[in-house]
Short mmCIF file of C-alpha atoms in Angstrom, two decimals:
data_model
loop_
_atom_site.label_atom_id
_atom_site.label_comp_id
_atom_site.label_asym_id
_atom_site.label_seq_id
_atom_site.Cartn_x
_atom_site.Cartn_y
_atom_site.Cartn_z
CA UNK A 1 27.16 -22.08 -3.82
CA UNK A 2 29.00 -25.59 -3.73
CA UNK A 3 31.30 -24.11 -0.95
CA UNK A 4 28.42 -23.15 1.52
CA UNK A 5 27.03 -26.39 0.38
CA UNK A 6 29.98 -28.14 1.86
CA UNK A 7 30.00 -26.05 4.90
CA UNK A 8 26.56 -27.00 5.87
CA UNK A 9 26.97 -30.26 5.36
CA UNK A 10 29.53 -30.87 7.59
CA UNK A 11 28.20 -29.55 10.59
CA UNK A 12 25.10 -31.31 10.88
CA UNK A 13 23.55 -30.56 14.49
CA UNK A 14 23.65 -34.02 16.65
CA UNK A 15 20.27 -35.24 17.50
CA UNK A 16 20.11 -34.07 21.08
CA UNK A 17 20.44 -30.31 20.32
CA UNK A 18 18.57 -28.09 22.30
CA UNK A 19 15.75 -26.49 20.69
CA UNK A 20 14.49 -23.22 21.88
CA UNK A 21 11.21 -22.76 20.36
CA UNK A 22 10.13 -19.89 22.98
CA UNK A 23 13.01 -17.92 22.08
CA UNK A 24 12.43 -18.04 18.46
CA UNK A 25 8.92 -17.25 18.72
CA UNK A 26 9.85 -14.06 20.52
CA UNK A 27 12.88 -13.22 18.09
CA UNK A 28 10.53 -13.34 15.02
CA UNK A 29 7.80 -10.62 16.95
CA UNK A 30 5.02 -12.81 15.56
CA UNK A 31 3.11 -12.60 18.68
CA UNK A 32 2.96 -8.50 18.19
CA UNK A 33 1.10 -9.45 14.73
CA UNK A 34 -0.99 -11.80 16.00
CA UNK A 35 -1.71 -9.70 18.97
CA UNK A 36 -2.93 -6.74 16.72
CA UNK A 37 -5.27 -9.70 14.74
CA UNK A 38 -7.02 -10.02 18.19
CA UNK A 39 -7.23 -6.50 18.84
CA UNK A 40 -8.54 -5.04 15.45
CA UNK A 41 -10.69 -8.03 14.18
CA UNK A 42 -13.71 -8.83 16.20
CA UNK A 43 -15.00 -12.25 16.60
CA UNK A 44 -13.39 -14.78 13.88
CA UNK A 45 -12.52 -17.09 16.44
CA UNK A 46 -12.16 -19.86 13.63
CA UNK A 47 -9.95 -17.62 12.04
CA UNK A 48 -7.47 -16.34 14.45
CA UNK A 49 -7.40 -19.97 15.44
CA UNK A 50 -5.95 -21.45 12.06
CA UNK A 51 -3.74 -18.44 11.56
CA UNK A 52 -1.99 -18.89 14.83
CA UNK A 53 -1.40 -22.88 13.72
CA UNK A 54 -0.09 -21.66 10.47
CA UNK A 55 2.08 -19.45 12.41
CA UNK A 56 3.19 -22.04 14.48
CA UNK A 57 3.71 -24.50 11.75
CA UNK A 58 5.40 -22.02 10.10
CA UNK A 59 8.08 -21.30 13.22
CA UNK A 60 8.37 -25.20 13.77
CA UNK A 61 9.32 -25.46 9.86
CA UNK A 62 12.10 -22.81 10.03
CA UNK A 63 13.54 -24.34 13.11
CA UNK A 64 13.63 -27.97 11.52
CA UNK A 65 15.40 -25.92 8.67
CA UNK A 66 18.04 -24.60 11.02
CA UNK A 67 18.33 -28.12 12.14
CA UNK A 68 18.49 -29.19 8.72
CA UNK A 69 15.64 -31.52 8.94
CA UNK A 70 14.01 -29.89 5.89
CA UNK A 71 15.31 -27.83 3.21
CA UNK A 72 12.03 -27.13 1.01
CA UNK A 73 10.30 -24.17 1.30
CA UNK A 74 6.80 -25.36 2.56
CA UNK A 75 3.56 -24.34 0.30
CA UNK A 76 2.31 -21.52 1.53
CA UNK A 77 -0.59 -20.43 -0.99
CA UNK A 78 -3.63 -20.09 0.57
CA UNK A 79 -7.13 -19.59 0.06
CA UNK A 80 -9.55 -17.51 1.54
CA UNK A 81 -13.17 -18.05 1.19
CA UNK A 82 -16.29 -16.32 3.15
CA UNK A 83 -18.77 -13.90 2.32
CA UNK A 84 -18.34 -10.11 1.38
CA UNK A 85 -16.99 -8.04 4.19
CA UNK A 86 -15.56 -10.87 6.42
CA UNK A 87 -12.08 -9.27 7.00
CA UNK A 88 -10.35 -11.60 4.05
CA UNK A 89 -8.07 -8.46 3.02
CA UNK A 90 -7.25 -7.59 6.49
CA UNK A 91 -6.54 -10.74 7.30
CA UNK A 92 -4.50 -11.45 4.61
CA UNK A 93 -2.44 -8.08 5.27
CA UNK A 94 -1.58 -9.55 8.84
CA UNK A 95 -0.78 -12.85 7.09
CA UNK A 96 1.89 -10.79 4.85
CA UNK A 97 3.24 -9.54 7.93
CA UNK A 98 3.54 -12.87 9.83
CA UNK A 99 5.20 -14.27 6.77
CA UNK A 100 7.37 -11.36 6.68
CA UNK A 101 8.53 -11.81 10.18
CA UNK A 102 8.89 -15.66 10.04
CA UNK A 103 11.21 -14.84 6.88
CA UNK A 104 9.05 -16.77 4.30
CA UNK A 105 8.82 -13.87 2.11
CA UNK A 106 11.17 -10.99 1.79
CA UNK A 107 9.60 -7.73 1.81
CA UNK A 108 6.01 -8.36 3.24
CA UNK A 109 3.91 -6.36 1.10
CA UNK A 110 0.34 -6.92 -0.23
CA UNK A 111 -0.31 -6.63 -3.87
CA UNK A 112 -4.22 -6.90 -4.01
CA UNK A 113 -5.65 -7.56 -7.46
CA UNK A 114 -8.77 -8.91 -9.21
CA UNK A 115 -9.27 -10.34 -12.57
CA UNK A 116 -9.31 -6.99 -14.52
CA UNK A 117 -6.00 -6.91 -13.54
CA UNK A 118 -4.26 -10.19 -14.45
CA UNK A 119 -6.85 -10.64 -17.91
CA UNK A 120 -5.99 -9.08 -20.89
CA UNK A 121 -8.91 -7.70 -23.52
CA UNK A 122 -7.28 -9.35 -26.96
CA UNK A 123 -4.83 -12.05 -27.67
CA UNK A 124 -1.60 -11.82 -26.25
CA UNK A 125 -2.70 -8.99 -23.50
CA UNK A 126 -2.93 -11.77 -20.93
CA UNK A 127 0.53 -12.89 -20.30
CA UNK A 128 2.40 -9.24 -20.04
CA UNK A 129 -0.49 -8.27 -17.93
CA UNK A 130 -0.35 -11.15 -15.36
CA UNK A 131 3.64 -11.27 -15.46
CA UNK A 132 3.55 -7.64 -14.31
CA UNK A 133 1.48 -8.02 -11.62
CA UNK A 134 3.15 -10.78 -10.34
CA UNK A 135 6.87 -9.02 -10.62
CA UNK A 136 4.84 -6.72 -8.65
CA UNK A 137 3.83 -9.18 -5.93
CA UNK A 138 7.48 -10.75 -5.61
CA UNK A 139 8.90 -10.63 -2.29
CA UNK A 140 5.42 -10.33 -0.95
CA UNK A 141 1.78 -11.36 -1.03
CA UNK A 142 -0.22 -11.82 -4.12
CA UNK A 143 -4.08 -11.11 -3.07
CA UNK A 144 -6.36 -12.27 -6.06
CA UNK A 145 -10.08 -10.82 -4.68
CA UNK A 146 -12.90 -12.70 -6.32
CA UNK A 147 -10.33 -15.45 -7.82
CA UNK A 148 -13.20 -17.76 -9.14
CA UNK A 149 -13.64 -15.15 -12.07
CA UNK A 150 -10.38 -15.80 -13.57
CA UNK A 151 -12.01 -18.89 -14.92
CA UNK A 152 -15.10 -18.73 -17.27
CA UNK A 153 -16.04 -22.04 -18.13
CA UNK A 154 -19.04 -20.30 -20.42
CA UNK A 155 -16.51 -19.39 -22.82
CA UNK A 156 -13.74 -21.63 -23.75
CA UNK A 157 -11.98 -18.71 -25.52
CA UNK A 158 -11.91 -16.95 -22.18
CA UNK A 159 -8.41 -15.65 -21.50
CA UNK A 160 -8.46 -16.07 -17.67
CA UNK A 161 -7.04 -19.51 -18.31
CA UNK A 162 -4.09 -18.06 -19.79
CA UNK A 163 -3.88 -16.20 -16.34
CA UNK A 164 -4.48 -19.47 -14.37
CA UNK A 165 -1.41 -21.33 -16.13
CA UNK A 166 0.82 -18.49 -15.55
CA UNK A 167 0.17 -18.00 -11.98
CA UNK A 168 0.14 -22.08 -11.29
CA UNK A 169 3.41 -21.93 -12.86
CA UNK A 170 4.85 -19.25 -10.88
CA UNK A 171 3.01 -20.65 -7.62
CA UNK A 172 5.49 -23.90 -8.58
CA UNK A 173 8.54 -22.60 -9.72
CA UNK A 174 9.11 -19.16 -7.30
CA UNK A 175 7.87 -20.47 -4.28
CA UNK A 176 10.58 -18.78 -2.31
CA UNK A 177 9.80 -15.30 -4.50
CA UNK A 178 6.02 -15.20 -3.58
CA UNK A 179 2.52 -16.14 -1.57
CA UNK A 180 -0.54 -16.31 -3.45
CA UNK A 181 -3.55 -15.85 -1.53
CA UNK A 182 -7.00 -16.42 -3.63
CA UNK A 183 -10.06 -14.85 -1.81
CA UNK A 184 -13.89 -15.40 -2.91
CA UNK A 185 -17.08 -17.13 -1.64
CA UNK A 186 -17.16 -20.49 -0.43
CA UNK A 187 -19.40 -22.06 -3.11
CA UNK A 188 -17.77 -19.92 -6.14
CA UNK A 189 -14.55 -21.01 -4.83
CA UNK A 190 -15.55 -24.54 -4.64
CA UNK A 191 -16.56 -24.36 -7.87
CA UNK A 192 -13.27 -22.99 -9.42
CA UNK A 193 -11.17 -25.41 -7.52
CA UNK A 194 -13.02 -28.56 -9.05
CA UNK A 195 -12.59 -27.23 -12.44
CA UNK A 196 -8.86 -26.46 -11.87
CA UNK A 197 -7.87 -29.30 -10.01
CA UNK A 198 -3.97 -27.74 -10.24
CA UNK A 199 -4.78 -24.74 -8.40
CA UNK A 200 -6.31 -27.02 -5.42
CA UNK A 201 -3.20 -29.05 -5.32
CA UNK A 202 -1.22 -26.12 -5.00
CA UNK A 203 -2.90 -24.44 -1.81
CA UNK A 204 -1.80 -25.29 1.38
CA UNK A 205 -3.79 -24.08 3.63
CA UNK A 206 -7.90 -23.41 3.49
CA UNK A 207 -9.42 -20.93 5.82
CA UNK A 208 -13.33 -20.12 5.54
CA UNK A 209 -14.22 -17.12 7.33
CA UNK A 210 -17.75 -17.40 9.03
CA UNK A 211 -20.42 -14.60 8.87
CA UNK A 212 -20.29 -12.01 11.84
CA UNK A 213 -22.98 -12.57 14.78
CA UNK A 214 -25.33 -9.22 15.55
CA UNK A 215 -23.55 -8.80 19.19
CA UNK A 216 -20.50 -8.89 16.83
CA UNK A 217 -21.14 -6.30 14.44
CA UNK A 218 -22.38 -3.92 16.96
CA UNK A 219 -19.07 -4.16 18.25
CA UNK A 220 -17.29 -3.45 14.80
CA UNK A 221 -19.66 -0.55 14.59
CA UNK A 222 -18.61 0.62 17.90
CA UNK A 223 -14.96 -0.07 16.94
CA UNK A 224 -15.06 2.13 13.77
CA UNK A 225 -16.90 4.91 15.52
CA UNK A 226 -14.31 4.91 18.27
CA UNK A 227 -11.47 5.21 15.59
CA UNK A 228 -13.55 8.64 14.53
CA UNK A 229 -14.29 10.27 17.57
CA UNK A 230 -17.93 9.13 17.42
CA UNK A 231 -19.89 7.44 19.83
CA UNK A 232 -23.79 5.79 20.32
CA UNK A 233 -25.60 7.81 22.96
CA UNK A 234 -27.13 4.26 24.55
CA UNK A 235 -30.65 4.97 22.61
CA UNK A 236 -28.88 5.10 19.31
CA UNK A 237 -27.34 1.60 20.22
CA UNK A 238 -30.02 -0.07 20.76
CA UNK A 239 -31.35 1.54 17.64
CA UNK A 240 -28.54 0.24 15.65
CA UNK A 241 -28.58 -3.14 17.09
CA UNK A 242 -32.04 -3.35 15.40
CA UNK A 243 -30.99 -1.95 11.82
CA UNK A 244 -28.34 -4.44 11.81
CA UNK A 245 -30.76 -7.23 12.71
CA UNK A 246 -33.13 -5.97 9.91
CA UNK A 247 -29.93 -4.96 7.24
CA UNK A 248 -29.15 -8.88 7.71
CA UNK A 249 -32.12 -10.05 6.23
CA UNK A 250 -31.87 -7.76 3.37
CA UNK A 251 -29.90 -8.53 0.19
CA UNK A 252 -26.22 -7.54 -0.71
CA UNK A 253 -25.49 -7.79 3.07
CA UNK A 254 -22.02 -7.03 3.41
CA UNK A 255 -21.17 -7.74 6.86
CA UNK A 256 -18.11 -5.21 8.16
CA UNK A 257 -18.78 -3.22 4.98
CA UNK A 258 -22.65 -2.59 5.14
CA UNK A 259 -21.84 -1.50 9.04
CA UNK A 260 -19.22 0.82 7.82
CA UNK A 261 -21.61 2.39 5.11
CA UNK A 262 -24.53 2.54 7.83
CA UNK A 263 -22.52 4.47 9.91
CA UNK A 264 -21.30 7.00 7.09
CA UNK A 265 -24.86 7.49 6.44
CA UNK A 266 -25.59 7.46 10.33
CA UNK A 267 -22.85 10.47 10.26
CA UNK A 268 -23.99 12.24 7.00
CA UNK A 269 -27.48 12.46 9.05
CA UNK A 270 -26.05 13.63 12.00
CA UNK A 271 -24.28 16.49 10.45
CA UNK A 272 -27.80 17.53 8.65
CA UNK A 273 -29.14 17.02 12.20
CA UNK A 274 -26.85 19.69 13.69
CA UNK A 275 -26.94 22.01 10.95
CA UNK A 276 -31.25 22.06 11.12
CA UNK A 277 -30.82 22.80 14.65
CA UNK A 278 -28.65 25.62 14.61
CA UNK A 279 -29.31 28.23 17.08
CA UNK A 280 -29.25 25.61 19.38
CA UNK A 281 -26.18 25.72 21.32
CA UNK A 282 -23.73 22.98 20.44
CA UNK A 283 -21.55 21.20 22.58
CA UNK A 284 -18.20 19.00 21.93
CA UNK A 285 -20.59 15.66 22.80
CA UNK A 286 -23.16 16.83 20.43
CA UNK A 287 -20.69 16.57 17.49
CA UNK A 288 -19.61 12.97 18.83
CA UNK A 289 -22.58 11.54 19.71
CA UNK A 290 -24.99 9.89 17.22
CA UNK A 291 -28.99 9.64 18.24
CA UNK A 292 -31.73 7.38 17.31
CA UNK A 293 -32.98 9.59 15.15
CA UNK A 294 -29.80 9.46 12.65
CA UNK A 295 -30.25 5.60 12.60
CA UNK A 296 -34.05 5.02 12.56
CA UNK A 297 -34.72 7.00 9.35
CA UNK A 298 -32.88 4.56 7.35
CA UNK A 299 -34.88 3.12 4.62
CA UNK A 300 -34.34 -0.26 6.43
CA UNK A 301 -36.87 0.57 9.22
CA UNK A 302 -39.82 2.45 6.91
CA UNK A 303 -39.59 0.44 3.46
CA UNK A 304 -37.61 -2.93 4.47
CA UNK A 305 -34.92 -2.01 1.86
CA UNK A 306 -31.27 -1.23 1.64
CA UNK A 307 -30.26 2.56 1.86
CA UNK A 308 -28.58 4.42 -1.46
CA UNK A 309 -27.58 7.44 -0.72
CA UNK A 310 -26.03 9.51 -3.59
CA UNK A 311 -22.29 9.03 -3.47
CA UNK A 312 -22.35 6.17 -1.09
CA UNK A 313 -20.09 3.23 -2.42
CA UNK A 314 -22.67 0.74 -3.30
CA UNK A 315 -22.37 -2.14 -0.77
CA UNK A 316 -22.43 -5.43 -3.39
CA UNK A 317 -19.13 -4.34 -5.33
CA UNK B 1 42.88 -2.80 -26.58
CA UNK B 2 45.73 -4.28 -24.62
CA UNK B 3 44.36 -4.28 -21.31
CA UNK B 4 41.07 -5.56 -22.64
CA UNK B 5 41.30 -9.17 -23.36
CA UNK B 6 39.16 -10.90 -25.77
CA UNK B 7 37.68 -7.62 -27.07
CA UNK B 8 35.29 -7.53 -24.32
CA UNK B 9 33.25 -4.16 -24.69
CA UNK B 10 33.71 -1.99 -21.59
CA UNK B 11 30.41 0.08 -21.31
CA UNK B 12 28.43 0.98 -18.18
CA UNK B 13 29.11 -0.28 -15.05
CA UNK B 14 31.23 -3.65 -13.87
CA UNK B 15 32.41 -3.85 -17.78
CA UNK B 16 35.90 -4.34 -16.40
CA UNK B 17 35.49 -6.83 -13.89
CA UNK B 18 34.63 -10.70 -14.49
CA UNK B 19 30.63 -10.92 -15.56
CA UNK B 20 28.31 -10.83 -12.65
CA UNK B 21 26.57 -13.38 -11.20
CA UNK B 22 22.97 -13.79 -10.50
CA UNK B 23 23.47 -13.13 -6.73
CA UNK B 24 25.22 -9.82 -7.49
CA UNK B 25 23.05 -8.92 -10.29
CA UNK B 26 20.38 -9.14 -7.70
CA UNK B 27 22.38 -7.15 -5.25
CA UNK B 28 22.94 -4.47 -7.68
CA UNK B 29 18.91 -4.21 -8.72
CA UNK B 30 18.01 -4.20 -4.75
CA UNK B 31 20.39 -1.25 -4.64
CA UNK B 32 18.25 0.58 -7.48
CA UNK B 33 14.91 -0.46 -6.10
CA UNK B 34 15.99 0.72 -2.78
CA UNK B 35 16.33 4.19 -4.42
CA UNK B 36 13.19 4.02 -6.13
CA UNK B 37 14.54 3.83 -9.71
CA UNK B 38 12.37 2.31 -12.44
CA UNK B 39 14.56 -0.75 -13.59
CA UNK B 40 14.17 -2.12 -17.22
CA UNK B 41 15.88 -4.68 -19.49
CA UNK B 42 17.84 -3.69 -22.68
CA UNK B 43 19.07 -5.66 -25.62
CA UNK B 44 21.18 -5.08 -28.95
CA UNK B 45 23.56 -6.56 -31.46
CA UNK B 46 25.28 -3.06 -32.24
CA UNK B 47 28.00 -2.50 -29.63
CA UNK B 48 29.05 0.65 -30.73
CA UNK B 49 29.61 2.89 -27.86
CA UNK B 50 27.37 5.71 -29.62
CA UNK B 51 24.90 3.45 -29.66
CA UNK B 52 22.68 4.71 -26.38
CA UNK B 53 19.22 3.58 -27.28
CA UNK B 54 19.36 -0.02 -27.43
CA UNK B 55 15.94 -2.24 -27.56
CA UNK B 56 13.57 -2.46 -24.82
CA UNK B 57 12.90 -5.77 -23.62
CA UNK B 58 9.16 -5.81 -22.27
CA UNK B 59 7.76 -2.68 -20.45
CA UNK B 60 9.85 -0.59 -17.86
CA UNK B 61 9.04 -1.95 -14.59
CA UNK B 62 7.86 0.34 -12.03
CA UNK B 63 6.69 -0.27 -8.35
CA UNK B 64 8.61 -3.58 -8.11
CA UNK B 65 9.86 -4.05 -4.53
CA UNK B 66 11.87 -7.16 -5.20
CA UNK B 67 14.63 -7.71 -7.41
CA UNK B 68 13.52 -11.26 -7.81
CA UNK B 69 10.74 -10.22 -10.82
CA UNK B 70 13.64 -8.12 -12.73
CA UNK B 71 15.92 -10.90 -12.58
CA UNK B 72 13.33 -13.40 -14.01
CA UNK B 73 12.83 -10.58 -16.48
CA UNK B 74 16.70 -10.62 -17.29
CA UNK B 75 16.63 -14.24 -17.39
CA UNK B 76 13.71 -14.45 -20.32
CA UNK B 77 15.62 -12.02 -22.38
CA UNK B 78 19.11 -14.16 -21.96
CA UNK B 79 16.82 -17.28 -23.38
CA UNK B 80 15.50 -15.14 -26.08
CA UNK B 81 18.50 -13.34 -26.98
CA UNK B 82 21.44 -15.70 -25.47
CA UNK B 83 24.05 -14.02 -28.22
CA UNK B 84 23.33 -10.04 -27.96
CA UNK B 85 24.40 -8.00 -25.45
CA UNK B 86 21.97 -7.64 -22.84
CA UNK B 87 22.17 -4.67 -20.49
CA UNK B 88 20.04 -3.50 -17.00
CA UNK B 89 19.13 0.09 -16.76
CA UNK B 90 17.80 1.67 -13.51
CA UNK B 91 16.05 5.52 -14.49
CA UNK B 92 15.87 7.91 -11.82
CA UNK B 93 12.73 10.35 -12.30
CA UNK B 94 13.60 12.56 -9.58
CA UNK B 95 13.12 16.05 -10.96
CA UNK B 96 17.03 17.29 -11.59
CA UNK B 97 18.15 14.01 -12.56
CA UNK B 98 15.81 12.49 -14.93
CA UNK B 99 18.28 9.68 -16.22
CA UNK B 100 19.69 6.52 -15.98
CA UNK B 101 21.63 6.34 -12.57
CA UNK B 102 22.78 2.81 -13.23
CA UNK B 103 23.66 0.65 -16.22
CA UNK B 104 25.49 -2.46 -16.76
CA UNK B 105 25.63 -5.25 -19.28
CA UNK B 106 24.19 -8.92 -17.87
CA UNK B 107 24.85 -11.03 -21.36
CA UNK B 108 27.61 -10.83 -24.21
CA UNK B 109 27.69 -12.63 -27.01
CA UNK B 110 30.24 -15.73 -26.90
CA UNK B 111 32.49 -14.25 -29.34
CA UNK B 112 33.57 -10.80 -29.42
CA UNK B 113 35.16 -9.40 -32.28
CA UNK B 114 36.02 -6.19 -31.21
CA UNK B 115 36.26 -3.02 -33.45
CA UNK B 116 38.07 -2.12 -36.57
CA UNK B 117 40.06 1.34 -36.41
CA UNK B 118 39.51 3.42 -39.96
CA UNK B 119 41.90 6.46 -40.41
CA UNK B 120 41.14 8.86 -42.64
CA UNK B 121 43.28 11.28 -44.26
CA UNK B 122 41.65 14.58 -44.53
CA UNK B 123 42.95 18.00 -46.09
CA UNK B 124 46.36 19.10 -45.25
CA UNK B 125 48.27 16.35 -42.96
CA UNK B 126 45.25 15.96 -40.51
CA UNK B 127 43.95 12.31 -39.59
CA UNK B 128 40.31 11.96 -38.98
CA UNK B 129 39.97 8.01 -36.59
CA UNK B 130 36.58 5.95 -36.29
CA UNK B 131 35.64 3.15 -35.33
CA UNK B 132 33.55 0.12 -36.48
CA UNK B 133 32.43 -2.84 -34.89
CA UNK B 134 33.43 -5.52 -36.97
CA UNK B 135 29.73 -7.16 -35.99
CA UNK B 136 27.75 -5.02 -38.19
CA UNK B 137 29.20 -6.06 -41.23
CA UNK B 138 26.37 -8.38 -41.11
CA UNK B 139 22.91 -7.28 -41.25
CA UNK B 140 20.78 -6.97 -37.33
CA UNK B 141 19.89 -10.46 -35.95
CA UNK B 142 22.74 -12.20 -37.77
CA UNK B 143 25.61 -10.65 -36.20
CA UNK B 144 26.56 -13.55 -33.12
CA UNK B 145 25.16 -16.29 -34.52
#
C-alpha cells in the first residue's frame, strides 16, 4: 500500500494537463445506457435530466480523481420518490448499470428488497437478516422499495429501527462497496426522513418521479403491446384512451402498472372473443389486434370501479 | 517439523506461505464466487488435522456477487475470535462434486505450540504413533489465550 501511495504522490499532474472529458465519456459507454433509458421509458423528463446530471457529475468526479483533485468516494446513495408504477425500479436498474460503467460499483447488480427482507420477527433476528441482504448487495446496488415501512413510530419496540441503524453504518463505512437506493411515496418518505435525520444526511441525490400524463400512458400501452406483438385497432386505441381517462380518476391507480394489468385483461378478453367466434376464419391480423370490444367491457366503463379478474395481480401491491 | 518454523499448522491451501493479506484473500474469494461456490467462514481452537468439522461463523453465504461481504464476515470473525484458527471454505454444490473445493486459513493464534508425538508400544515389537495438540490439554475456549 505505502509503495503505491508514494508512486502516486510523486506524479501529481501539472495544472495545465489536458483533460479529455469526451473520450472519457465514450470509453465508459454511459451514453448507451442513457439512450436505452430514453428509448425504454416514456416521458419522465425530469428524471432523465437528473440522471444525466448525476452521470455527468460522476464522470467529472472520476476524472478529478485521476488528476488527484479528490480522493473521497462521493456519496452515491439515492432516494427515488413517486407514486407506484412510475418506473422507479426500472430506473434503479439502469442506475446500477450507469454506476457500474463509471466504475463506482464493481458488479452492477441490483438487489431489490422490502421491509420483510430486512426486518426480523423476533429479537436477534433482524441484524443477521439485514446483514445477509447487505452482503448480497455488495458490489452492486441495494434497492429498498417502500423504505418508509422500515420505521414504524407507532411501535417503539419495532425491529425496523435496528435495521435502519445497520444500514446507516454500512452506508457510511462501506461506501465503496454498495450504493443504497430508497424508494417510496413522496409524502411518506418525507415523514420517514423527518424522523430519521441520519438517513437524510447520508443521501445525496433525491429524484422525484412525476405521474404520467394520459398521452404518455397511451404511448406506454402501445410500447407494451408492441413488445408482445399485439396492437390496437384505431377504434380500440380511442377506447383505451377513454379507459385511461376514466381509470386515472379511480382509486388504486398505479400508472404504468395499471396499464399493464388492463392490457393483460384486454388480451384475455380478446382470446375469449376469438374463441367464441370460432368457425369464422381467423387471420394472423386477428391474433394481433385488440378491438374496442376487448376494452369497453371493462368495469371501469360500466360500474366506474377497477376490474378485478381472478388470477390478475392486484394493482395496489 | 524441521521445515515448519514456529509449529505453524499446515492445513488447506496456502498454509506453507506467509499469512495472506486481505487483498489476497479477496482475490481468492473472488475466484470462488466466479465459480458459483458458496463461501463460508469457520473457526476452531482444536488444530488436530483430523478435526474436519469446524464451527461455522454465521450462515453459509449463498448468492453473493462480491467478495467484500465475505471479507466483512472474516473480519467480524477475527474480531470475535482473535486467538482461534479461522478458515474460509468454498463449497461446490454441483452434482458429482458436492464438497468443499477451497479451504484456507485466514487467522491463527499468536502462539502455536504444535503437537506432541505419542508412541504406543503394542504387542510384539510394533509401535503405534499418534499426535496430540498441546493446546487441547486445556478445555475448549481457553486454549489460546
